[in-house]
C-alpha atoms as a printed R data frame, in Angstrom:
    type eleno elety resid chain resno       x       y       z
1   ATOM     1    CA   ASP     A     1 127.547 119.241  87.890
2   ATOM     2    CA   ASN     A     2 124.835 116.289  87.169
3   ATOM     3    CA   GLN     A     3 124.769 113.572  90.190
4   ATOM     4    CA   HIS     A     4 124.140 110.010  88.862
5   ATOM     5    CA   ARG     A     5 121.433 108.253  90.151
6   ATOM     6    CA   LEU     A     6 121.679 106.609  93.493
7   ATOM     7    CA   GLY     A     7 119.416 104.034  94.095
8   ATOM     8    CA   ASN     A     8 118.483 104.139  97.477
9   ATOM     9    CA   ALA     A     9 121.665 105.920  98.888
10  ATOM    10    CA   HIS     A    10 121.965 108.973 100.783
11  ATOM    11    CA   PRO     A    11 124.191 111.310  98.563
12  ATOM    12    CA   ASN     A    12 126.486 112.024 101.198
13  ATOM    13    CA   ILE     A    13 126.508 109.779 103.831
14  ATOM    14    CA   VAL     A    14 128.040 105.971 103.773
15  ATOM    15    CA   PRO     A    15 127.004 104.247 103.903
16  ATOM    16    CA   TYR     A    16 123.057 105.241 104.349
17  ATOM    17    CA   GLN     A    17 121.181 103.125 102.219
18  ATOM    18    CA   ALA     A    18 119.103  99.573 102.226
19  ATOM    19    CA   PHE     A    19 120.743  96.328 103.130
20  ATOM    20    CA   GLN     A    20 119.606  92.764 102.036
21  ATOM    21    CA   THR     A    21 119.781  90.003 104.849
22  ATOM    22    CA   SER     A    22 119.422  86.758 105.094
23  ATOM    23    CA   ASP     A    23 115.478  87.463 104.750
24  ATOM    24    CA   SER     A    24 114.503  90.624 103.496
25  ATOM    25    CA   PHE     A    25 115.912  94.324 103.712
26  ATOM    26    CA   PHE     A    26 116.776  96.912 106.417
27  ATOM    27    CA   VAL     A    27 117.383 100.529 105.928
28  ATOM    28    CA   LEU     A    28 120.849 101.057 108.097
29  ATOM    29    CA   ALA     A    29 121.643 105.439 108.372
30  ATOM    30    CA   VAL     A    30 125.470 105.694 109.749
31  ATOM    31    CA   GLY     A    31 125.589 109.974 110.313
32  ATOM    32    CA   ASN     A    32 129.256 109.027 112.325
33  ATOM    33    CA   GLU     A    33 132.327 108.302 112.502
34  ATOM    34    CA   ILE     A    34 131.035 106.323 115.831
35  ATOM    35    CA   GLN     A    35 128.262 104.929 114.876
36  ATOM    36    CA   PHE     A    36 130.162 103.513 111.889
37  ATOM    37    CA   ARG     A    37 132.070 101.686 113.934
38  ATOM    38    CA   LYS     A    38 129.431 100.495 116.808
39  ATOM    39    CA   PHE     A    39 127.860  98.671 113.208
40  ATOM    40    CA   CYS     A    40 131.215  97.547 112.153
41  ATOM    41    CA   GLU     A    41 132.332  96.682 115.920
42  ATOM    42    CA   PHE     A    42 128.765  95.029 116.068
43  ATOM    43    CA   ALA     A    43 129.024  93.309 112.161
44  ATOM    44    CA   GLY     A    44 132.439  91.433 113.271
45  ATOM    45    CA   ALA     A    45 133.927  93.964 111.181
46  ATOM    46    CA   PRO     A    46 135.930  96.031 113.860
47  ATOM    47    CA   GLU     A    47 139.007  96.425 110.885
48  ATOM    48    CA   LEU     A    48 136.198  98.550 108.221
49  ATOM    49    CA   PRO     A    49 136.502 101.911 110.771
50  ATOM    50    CA   GLU     A    50 140.574 101.613 110.689
51  ATOM    51    CA   ASP     A    51 141.377 101.510 107.032
52  ATOM    52    CA   PRO     A    52 141.757 104.929 105.343
53  ATOM    53    CA   ARG     A    53 139.216 104.104 102.703
54  ATOM    54    CA   PHE     A    54 136.400 104.249 105.641
55  ATOM    55    CA   LYS     A    55 138.123 105.941 107.944
56  ATOM    56    CA   THR     A    56 135.882 109.035 107.360
57  ATOM    57    CA   ASN     A    57 132.374 109.549 106.275
58  ATOM    58    CA   THR     A    58 134.332 111.658 103.041
59  ATOM    59    CA   ASP     A    59 136.162 108.498 102.584
60  ATOM    60    CA   ARG     A    60 133.245 106.490 102.680
61  ATOM    61    CA   VAL     A    61 131.930 108.622 100.293
62  ATOM    62    CA   LYS     A    62 134.359 108.444  97.743
63  ATOM    63    CA   ASN     A    63 134.868 104.665  98.361
64  ATOM    64    CA   ARG     A    64 130.853 103.747  98.770
65  ATOM    65    CA   LYS     A    65 131.609 101.173  95.719
66  ATOM    66    CA   ILE     A    66 134.097  99.571  97.659
67  ATOM    67    CA   LEU     A    67 132.577  99.352 100.428
68  ATOM    68    CA   ALA     A    68 128.396  98.695  99.903
69  ATOM    69    CA   PRO     A    69 129.285  95.636  98.902
70  ATOM    70    CA   MET     A    70 131.319  94.716 101.687
71  ATOM    71    CA   LEU     A    71 128.845  95.870 104.264
72  ATOM    72    CA   ASN     A    72 126.110  94.337 101.868
73  ATOM    73    CA   GLU     A    73 127.840  90.765 102.340
74  ATOM    74    CA   LEU     A    74 127.819  91.256 105.595
75  ATOM    75    CA   THR     A    75 124.438  91.647 106.413
76  ATOM    76    CA   GLN     A    76 123.017  89.256 104.112
77  ATOM    77    CA   GLN     A    77 124.953  86.475 107.313
78  ATOM    78    CA   ASN     A    78 121.589  87.310 109.543
79  ATOM    79    CA   SER     A    79 117.917  88.207 109.674
80  ATOM    80    CA   THR     A    80 116.488  91.745 109.444
81  ATOM    81    CA   GLN     A    81 114.948  91.380 112.994
82  ATOM    82    CA   PHE     A    82 118.912  90.216 114.082
83  ATOM    83    CA   TRP     A    83 120.145  93.653 112.623
84  ATOM    84    CA   LEU     A    84 117.162  95.905 114.089
85  ATOM    85    CA   GLU     A    85 117.949  94.876 117.384
86  ATOM    86    CA   GLY     A    86 121.473  94.235 117.505
87  ATOM    87    CA   LEU     A    87 121.650  97.592 116.129
88  ATOM    88    CA   GLU     A    88 118.996  99.391 118.228
89  ATOM    89    CA   LYS     A    89 120.715  98.732 121.157
90  ATOM    90    CA   LEU     A    90 124.284 100.418 120.236
91  ATOM    91    CA   GLN     A    91 121.409 103.380 119.257
92  ATOM    92    CA   VAL     A    92 122.809 102.487 115.293
93  ATOM    93    CA   PRO     A    93 119.824 103.870 113.432
94  ATOM    94    CA   CYS     A    94 117.860 101.896 111.200
95  ATOM    95    CA   GLY     A    95 115.023 100.539 110.552
96  ATOM    96    CA   PRO     A    96 113.184  97.512 108.189
97  ATOM    97    CA   VAL     A    97 111.565  97.620 104.496
98  ATOM    98    CA   ASN     A    98 108.430  96.918 104.621
99  ATOM    99    CA   THR     A    99 106.142  94.603 102.293
100 ATOM   100    CA   ILE     A   100 102.563  96.185 101.931
101 ATOM   101    CA   LYS     A   101 101.877  93.010 104.162
102 ATOM   102    CA   ASP     A   102 103.892  94.351 107.457
103 ATOM   103    CA   VAL     A   103 102.253  98.544 107.125
104 ATOM   104    CA   PHE     A   104  98.699  96.605 106.843
105 ATOM   105    CA   ASP     A   105  99.397  94.185 109.928
106 ATOM   106    CA   ASP     A   106 101.796  97.017 112.153
107 ATOM   107    CA   PRO     A   107 100.452  97.951 115.080
108 ATOM   108    CA   GLN     A   108 100.340 102.080 114.707
109 ATOM   109    CA   ILE     A   109  98.647 101.356 111.381
110 ATOM   110    CA   GLN     A   110  95.406 100.018 112.749
111 ATOM   111    CA   HIS     A   111  95.728 101.995 115.991
112 ATOM   112    CA   ARG     A   112  95.876 105.212 113.381
113 ATOM   113    CA   GLU     A   113  93.239 103.075 111.230
114 ATOM   114    CA   MET     A   114  95.175 104.631 108.281
115 ATOM   115    CA   GLU     A   115  94.196 101.421 105.934
116 ATOM   116    CA   ILE     A   116  91.761 102.200 104.317
117 ATOM   117    CA   SER     A   117  89.608 100.218 100.930
118 ATOM   118    CA   MET     A   118  88.348 102.265  97.481
119 ATOM   119    CA   PRO     A   119  87.016  99.879  94.970
120 ATOM   120    CA   HIS     A   120  88.983  99.328  91.716
121 ATOM   121    CA   PRO     A   121  88.501  98.162  88.569
122 ATOM   122    CA   LEU     A   122  91.922  95.975  88.498
123 ATOM   123    CA   SER     A   123  91.985  94.549  91.904
124 ATOM   124    CA   GLY     A   124  90.499  90.700  91.763
125 ATOM   125    CA   LYS     A   125  88.066  91.310  94.876
126 ATOM   126    CA   GLY     A   126  87.024  94.707  93.731
127 ATOM   127    CA   GLN     A   127  88.622  96.685  96.659
128 ATOM   128    CA   VAL     A   128  92.085  97.603  96.928
129 ATOM   129    CA   SER     A   129  93.813  98.608 100.233
130 ATOM   130    CA   LEU     A   130  94.793 101.871 100.809
131 ATOM   131    CA   ILE     A   131  97.818 104.188 102.787
132 ATOM   132    CA   GLY     A   132  95.078 106.968 104.600
133 ATOM   133    CA   SER     A   133  96.356 110.791 105.402
134 ATOM   134    CA   PRO     A   134  97.810 110.840 108.807
135 ATOM   135    CA   VAL     A   135  96.292 114.072 109.463
136 ATOM   136    CA   LYS     A   136  93.399 112.926 111.466
137 ATOM   137    CA   MET     A   137  90.614 116.516 112.652
138 ATOM   138    CA   SER     A   138  87.945 115.232 114.672
139 ATOM   139    CA   GLU     A   139  85.697 117.800 113.358
140 ATOM   140    CA   THR     A   140  86.594 117.936 109.673
141 ATOM   141    CA   PRO     A   141  87.705 113.644 108.820
142 ATOM   142    CA   VAL     A   142  89.375 113.526 105.156
143 ATOM   143    CA   SER     A   143  86.971 111.972 102.505
144 ATOM   144    CA   TYR     A   144  88.352 109.844 100.079
145 ATOM   145    CA   ARG     A   145  86.616 110.643  96.366
146 ATOM   146    CA   ASN     A   146  88.857 108.209  94.108
147 ATOM   147    CA   ALA     A   147  90.617 105.681  93.555
148 ATOM   148    CA   PRO     A   148  94.472 105.768  92.333
149 ATOM   149    CA   PRO     A   149  93.859 106.003  88.489
150 ATOM   150    CA   THR     A   150  94.804 102.841  85.721
151 ATOM   151    CA   LEU     A   151  97.098 103.271  83.265
152 ATOM   152    CA   GLY     A   152  96.207 105.110  81.057
153 ATOM   153    CA   GLN     A   153  93.088 106.306  82.609
154 ATOM   154    CA   HIS     A   154  93.084 110.278  82.057
155 ATOM   155    CA   THR     A   155  95.403 109.758  78.779
156 ATOM   156    CA   ASP     A   156  93.037 111.981  75.792
157 ATOM   157    CA   GLU     A   157  91.831 114.113  79.105
158 ATOM   158    CA   ILE     A   158  94.875 115.291  79.790
159 ATOM   159    CA   LEU     A   159  96.157 115.555  75.463
160 ATOM   160    CA   GLU     A   160  92.814 117.253  74.826
161 ATOM   161    CA   GLU     A   161  92.222 119.750  77.619
162 ATOM   162    CA   VAL     A   162  95.836 120.258  78.903
163 ATOM   163    CA   LEU     A   163  98.063 120.169  75.601
164 ATOM   164    CA   GLY     A   164  94.410 121.270  73.269
165 ATOM   165    CA   MET     A   165  95.173 117.942  70.566
166 ATOM   166    CA   ASP     A   166  91.959 117.416  68.675
167 ATOM   167    CA   GLU     A   167  91.366 113.541  68.273
168 ATOM   168    CA   ASP     A   168  92.726 112.695  65.089
169 ATOM   169    CA   GLU     A   169  96.600 114.266  67.176
170 ATOM   170    CA   ARG     A   170  95.971 112.295  69.754
171 ATOM   171    CA   ARG     A   171  95.142 109.368  67.370
172 ATOM   172    CA   VAL     A   172  98.524 109.601  65.830
173 ATOM   173    CA   LEU     A   173 100.040 109.591  69.235
174 ATOM   174    CA   ALA     A   174  98.347 106.054  69.413
175 ATOM   175    CA   ASN     A   175  99.033 104.511  66.152
176 ATOM   176    CA   ASN     A   176 102.730 105.215  67.291
177 ATOM   177    CA   GLY     A   177 102.860 104.000  70.539
178 ATOM   178    CA   VAL     A   178 103.527 106.824  72.121
179 ATOM   179    CA   VAL     A   179 100.914 106.474  74.398
């Protein structure tokens, strides 16, 4: 049985996905009926948990295509901060969808010295900021040797060394727009 694509949604729990707010996005991770009820009351839709289509998680999974747009409409009425602060107080799991800037501005990322900089040919500044290893060992520091490759940087190498293609075969692929 092939699963269909769900985007950022959990396949077996609803609602458990990213929702748009008035200023960005956040992830709502409702794991049980109590959390769903708390979320709905906070969102100003206390009738939703009583709707037979949404009463249990099984019902919500079955009716995901109906419920998710309804919730997205509700979440767009307020800011991400509103949802995060309010739902945290109610112990409903949620979190922000961070931009790259948000990630690097995060105090925990800064404290753990997680931002690293590597030379990169496509960066306008010559360097690109990356997230470093979360593993920190006092006597064995992580060393970073290479920045992320550019698109297609290793194509010839892989076609030749891994797939055993000669130059003519690789040229045919390139001329046909395959690589």
